[in-house]
């Protein structure tokens, strides 16, 4: 029997309480129903709490209750909105198998018609299910380890399916071994080879990784593995240095790979191999995050958030983006979302024009910075990296009222940032983008919000 807790998440009417009870009676483990705990703690029924405290008040009580659930083995049925709060997901993921229960919408409607649960939107039941599931499904997917469809199963049958899956392991042993044998042949560090050999037979372990070519320069494995340890998640993150993203993705069935960070040169070429792409990634034309659940692959772009968030409080009219590649596309999107007029300046003018087609940005070459009098300059070229320690634009164009964001982060103090500081500009180092995009990616891949301060600490 599982050494870990079994946590059931999903929309109301998918069977969380009844399947929780069935799991408890089969395994003899204690069953905790968070809605029941809330009613016991407040002495009120859920509809009464919604009536008196509103949904926000209910969520606050729910968070207190979930935070106090013991971490030892047991079966936990949660309320349908428990995943709305990332702190709940952090608590529920600890030492657990998190199972997402789903059902067809018409089946859910039929089941909840028999209950007295309050409406969340004031809409007719079937419409409300569509609306709420659209908002919550991404959160359920991020928080879940696997999915069981309960549309046409009894509670007992669903409980058996869950236990069967847990007993067999979350992946097929021969598939897992073959994947990791392939990774061991790539230039991963020796200590990683030893670790991969150790875990290749452990089918309870989820895998994540950075997919790129090259990929070995990435610091993500070190950070992710620290975070998995922090959050008690049975998972490991490694390097997938692969030339063909399509061939690689098609080899993942049965391996227990749950998520990927994607880097050069695959951010655009991976798109046709995915089942669904979030609209911001589609708009930018690049995917740097792939969530995999039950063989379905969902694409996201977190690079733009890594630029957008550090620009909080930055004001001005014009943002000049130096470069016109993948990072520049994310930067154009991010500055537009902050209300700046983007201008793309690139070594090859044709590429700048091609990137500008979607956004309607003005374009030019790198020697034209002064012409646009920017309030913000973002360097998205690799100029300034340790292998190319130069300035992408002359220091003389930098003025004290400008803000300069250099996406290059090796080294941290790039020639451009040093020149900007000398000119009296305020600056943002590339490490801030790395940290903020990673925090967003970790939330998509696990449902957990990780404090930015913890990530800064790990990078320093
Ligand atoms: P990319 O798609 O290859 O684009 C590179 C861009 O830089 C192109 O516009 C290219 O111009 C220009 N460029 C290359 N070498 C140049 C040179 N010597 N002088 C002037 N322009 C040059 O690369 P990317 O994915 O956008 O990544 C670009 C950089 O962003 C990376 O090197 C990395 O440092 C940084 N980055 C940082 C983070 C982070 O988390 N901080 C995340 C992603 C990327 P042409 O069109 O003329 O070739």
CSV table of N, CA and C in Angstrom, one decimal, residues 52-121:
chain,number,residue,atom,x,y,z
A,52,UNK,N,-22.9,33.7,5.0
A,52,UNK,CA,-22.4,34.7,6.0
A,52,UNK,C,-21.1,35.3,5.7
A,53,UNK,N,-20.1,34.5,5.1
A,53,UNK,CA,-18.8,35.0,4.9
A,53,UNK,C,-18.4,35.3,3.5
A,54,UNK,N,-19.3,34.8,2.6
A,54,UNK,CA,-19.0,34.9,1.1
A,54,UNK,C,-17.9,33.9,0.7
A,55,UNK,N,-17.6,33.8,-0.6
A,55,UNK,CA,-16.7,32.8,-1.0
A,55,UNK,C,-15.3,33.1,-0.4
A,56,UNK,N,-14.9,34.4,-0.4
A,56,UNK,CA,-13.5,34.7,0.1
A,56,UNK,C,-13.4,34.2,1.6
A,57,UNK,N,-14.4,34.4,2.4
A,57,UNK,CA,-14.3,34.0,3.8
A,57,UNK,C,-14.2,32.5,3.9
A,58,UNK,N,-15.0,31.8,3.0
A,58,UNK,CA,-14.9,30.3,3.0
A,58,UNK,C,-13.5,29.9,2.6
A,59,UNK,N,-12.9,30.5,1.6
A,59,UNK,CA,-11.6,30.1,1.2
A,59,UNK,C,-10.5,30.3,2.3
A,60,UNK,N,-10.7,31.3,3.1
A,60,UNK,CA,-9.8,31.6,4.2
A,60,UNK,C,-9.9,30.4,5.2
A,61,UNK,N,-11.1,30.1,5.5
A,61,UNK,CA,-11.3,29.0,6.5
A,61,UNK,C,-10.7,27.7,5.9
A,62,UNK,N,-11.0,27.5,4.6
A,62,UNK,CA,-10.5,26.2,4.0
A,62,UNK,C,-8.9,26.2,4.0
A,63,UNK,N,-8.3,27.3,3.9
A,63,UNK,CA,-6.8,27.4,3.9
A,63,UNK,C,-6.3,27.0,5.3
A,64,UNK,N,-7.0,27.5,6.3
A,64,UNK,CA,-6.6,27.2,7.7
A,64,UNK,C,-6.7,25.7,8.0
A,65,UNK,N,-7.8,25.1,7.5
A,65,UNK,CA,-8.1,23.7,7.7
A,65,UNK,C,-7.0,22.9,7.0
A,66,UNK,N,-6.8,23.2,5.7
A,66,UNK,CA,-5.8,22.4,4.9
A,66,UNK,C,-4.4,22.4,5.5
A,67,UNK,N,-4.1,23.6,6.0
A,67,UNK,CA,-2.7,23.8,6.6
A,67,UNK,C,-2.5,22.9,7.8
A,68,UNK,N,-3.6,22.5,8.4
A,68,UNK,CA,-3.5,21.7,9.7
A,68,UNK,C,-3.6,20.2,9.5
A,69,UNK,N,-3.8,19.7,8.2
A,69,UNK,CA,-3.9,18.3,8.0
A,69,UNK,C,-2.5,17.6,8.2
A,70,UNK,N,-2.5,16.5,8.9
A,70,UNK,CA,-1.2,15.9,9.1
A,70,UNK,C,-0.5,15.4,7.9
A,71,UNK,N,0.8,15.3,7.8
A,71,UNK,CA,1.5,14.9,6.6
A,71,UNK,C,1.6,13.4,6.5
A,72,UNK,N,1.2,12.6,7.5
A,72,UNK,CA,1.3,11.1,7.4
A,72,UNK,C,0.3,10.6,6.4
A,73,UNK,N,0.4,9.2,6.2
A,73,UNK,CA,-0.4,8.6,5.2
A,73,UNK,C,-1.9,8.7,5.5
A,74,UNK,N,-2.8,8.8,4.5
A,74,UNK,CA,-4.2,9.0,4.7
A,74,UNK,C,-4.8,9.3,3.4
A,75,UNK,N,-6.2,9.4,3.4
A,75,UNK,CA,-6.9,9.7,2.2
A,75,UNK,C,-7.5,11.1,2.4
A,76,UNK,N,-7.3,12.0,1.5
A,76,UNK,CA,-7.9,13.4,1.7
A,76,UNK,C,-8.8,13.8,0.5
A,77,UNK,N,-10.0,14.0,0.8
A,77,UNK,CA,-10.9,14.6,-0.3
A,77,UNK,C,-11.0,16.1,-0.1
A,78,UNK,N,-10.8,16.8,-1.1
A,78,UNK,CA,-10.8,18.3,-1.0
A,78,UNK,C,-12.0,18.9,-1.6
A,79,UNK,N,-12.3,20.2,-1.3
A,79,UNK,CA,-13.3,21.0,-1.9
A,79,UNK,C,-12.9,21.3,-3.3
A,80,UNK,N,-13.9,21.5,-4.2
A,80,UNK,CA,-13.6,21.8,-5.6
A,80,UNK,C,-12.7,23.0,-5.9
A,81,UNK,N,-12.7,24.0,-5.0
A,81,UNK,CA,-11.9,25.2,-5.2
A,81,UNK,C,-10.6,25.2,-4.4
A,82,UNK,N,-10.3,24.1,-3.8
A,82,UNK,CA,-9.1,24.1,-2.9
A,82,UNK,C,-7.8,24.4,-3.7
A,83,UNK,N,-7.7,24.1,-5.0
A,83,UNK,CA,-6.5,24.4,-5.8
A,83,UNK,C,-6.4,25.9,-6.1
A,84,UNK,N,-7.4,26.7,-5.8
A,84,UNK,CA,-7.4,28.1,-6.2
A,84,UNK,C,-6.2,28.8,-5.4
A,85,UNK,N,-5.9,28.2,-4.3
A,85,UNK,CA,-4.9,28.9,-3.5
A,85,UNK,C,-3.6,28.0,-3.5
A,86,UNK,N,-2.5,28.6,-4.1
A,86,UNK,CA,-1.3,27.8,-4.3
A,86,UNK,C,-0.7,27.3,-3.0
A,87,UNK,N,-1.0,28.0,-1.9
A,87,UNK,CA,-0.5,27.5,-0.6
A,87,UNK,C,-1.2,26.2,-0.2
A,88,UNK,N,-2.5,26.0,-0.6
A,88,UNK,CA,-3.2,24.7,-0.4
A,88,UNK,C,-2.5,23.6,-1.2
A,89,UNK,N,-2.1,24.0,-2.4
A,89,UNK,CA,-1.5,23.0,-3.3
A,89,UNK,C,-0.1,22.5,-2.6
A,90,UNK,N,0.6,23.5,-2.1
A,90,UNK,CA,1.9,23.2,-1.5
A,90,UNK,C,1.7,22.2,-0.3
A,91,UNK,N,0.7,22.5,0.5
A,91,UNK,CA,0.4,21.6,1.6
A,91,UNK,C,-0.1,20.2,1.2
A,92,UNK,N,-0.9,20.2,0.2
A,92,UNK,CA,-1.5,18.9,-0.3
A,92,UNK,C,-0.5,18.1,-1.1
A,93,UNK,N,0.4,18.7,-1.7
A,93,UNK,CA,1.4,17.9,-2.5
A,93,UNK,C,2.4,17.2,-1.7
A,94,UNK,N,2.6,17.7,-0.4
A,94,UNK,CA,3.7,17.1,0.4
A,94,UNK,C,3.5,15.6,0.6
A,95,UNK,N,4.4,14.8,0.2
A,95,UNK,CA,4.4,13.4,0.4
A,95,UNK,C,3.1,12.7,-0.1
A,96,UNK,N,2.6,13.1,-1.2
A,96,UNK,CA,1.3,12.7,-1.7
A,96,UNK,C,1.3,12.2,-3.1
A,97,UNK,N,0.2,11.4,-3.4
A,97,UNK,CA,-0.2,11.2,-4.8
A,97,UNK,C,-1.4,12.1,-4.9
A,98,UNK,N,-1.4,13.1,-5.9
A,98,UNK,CA,-2.6,13.9,-6.0
A,98,UNK,C,-3.3,13.5,-7.3
A,99,UNK,N,-4.6,13.0,-7.1
A,99,UNK,CA,-5.4,12.4,-8.1
A,99,UNK,C,-6.4,13.4,-8.6
A,100,UNK,N,-6.5,13.8,-9.8
A,100,UNK,CA,-7.5,14.6,-10.4
A,100,UNK,C,-8.7,13.8,-10.8
A,101,UNK,N,-9.9,14.0,-10.3
A,101,UNK,CA,-11.1,13.3,-10.7
A,101,UNK,C,-11.8,14.2,-11.7
A,102,UNK,N,-12.1,13.6,-12.8
A,102,UNK,CA,-12.9,14.4,-13.9
A,102,UNK,C,-14.2,13.6,-14.2
A,103,UNK,N,-15.1,14.3,-14.7
A,103,UNK,CA,-16.4,13.6,-15.3
A,103,UNK,C,-16.9,14.5,-16.4
A,104,UNK,N,-17.7,13.9,-17.2
A,104,UNK,CA,-18.4,14.8,-18.3
A,104,UNK,C,-19.2,15.8,-17.6
A,105,UNK,N,-19.3,17.0,-18.2
A,105,UNK,CA,-20.1,18.1,-17.6
A,105,UNK,C,-21.6,17.7,-17.3
A,106,UNK,N,-22.2,16.9,-18.2
A,106,UNK,CA,-23.6,16.6,-18.0
A,106,UNK,C,-23.7,15.6,-16.8
A,107,UNK,N,-22.7,14.8,-16.6
A,107,UNK,CA,-22.7,13.9,-15.5
A,107,UNK,C,-22.6,14.7,-14.2
A,108,UNK,N,-21.7,15.7,-14.2
A,108,UNK,CA,-21.5,16.6,-13.0
A,108,UNK,C,-22.8,17.3,-12.7
A,109,UNK,N,-23.4,17.8,-13.8
A,109,UNK,CA,-24.7,18.6,-13.6
A,109,UNK,C,-25.7,17.7,-12.9
A,110,UNK,N,-25.8,16.4,-13.4
A,110,UNK,CA,-26.8,15.5,-12.8
A,110,UNK,C,-26.5,15.2,-11.4
A,111,UNK,N,-25.3,15.0,-11.1
A,111,UNK,CA,-24.9,14.7,-9.7
A,111,UNK,C,-25.1,15.8,-8.7
A,112,UNK,N,-24.7,17.1,-9.2
A,112,UNK,CA,-24.8,18.2,-8.2
A,112,UNK,C,-26.3,18.7,-8.1
A,113,UNK,N,-27.1,18.3,-9.0
A,113,UNK,CA,-28.5,18.7,-8.9
A,113,UNK,C,-29.1,18.2,-7.6
A,114,UNK,N,-28.6,17.1,-7.1
A,114,UNK,CA,-29.1,16.5,-5.9
A,114,UNK,C,-28.6,17.1,-4.6
A,115,UNK,N,-27.6,18.0,-4.7
A,115,UNK,CA,-27.0,18.6,-3.5
A,115,UNK,C,-27.5,20.0,-3.2
A,116,UNK,N,-27.1,20.6,-2.1
A,116,UNK,CA,-27.6,21.9,-1.7
A,116,UNK,C,-26.4,22.9,-1.8
A,117,UNK,N,-25.3,22.5,-2.6
A,117,UNK,CA,-24.2,23.4,-2.6
A,117,UNK,C,-24.5,24.7,-3.3
A,118,UNK,N,-23.9,25.9,-2.8
A,118,UNK,CA,-24.2,27.2,-3.3
A,118,UNK,C,-23.7,27.4,-4.7
A,119,UNK,N,-24.4,28.2,-5.5
A,119,UNK,CA,-23.9,28.6,-6.8
A,119,UNK,C,-22.6,29.5,-6.6
A,120,UNK,N,-21.6,29.4,-7.5
A,120,UNK,CA,-20.4,30.2,-7.4
A,120,UNK,C,-20.5,31.4,-8.3
A,121,UNK,N,-21.4,31.4,-9.3
A,121,UNK,CA,-21.4,32.5,-10.3
A,121,UNK,C,-22.8,33.1,-10.5
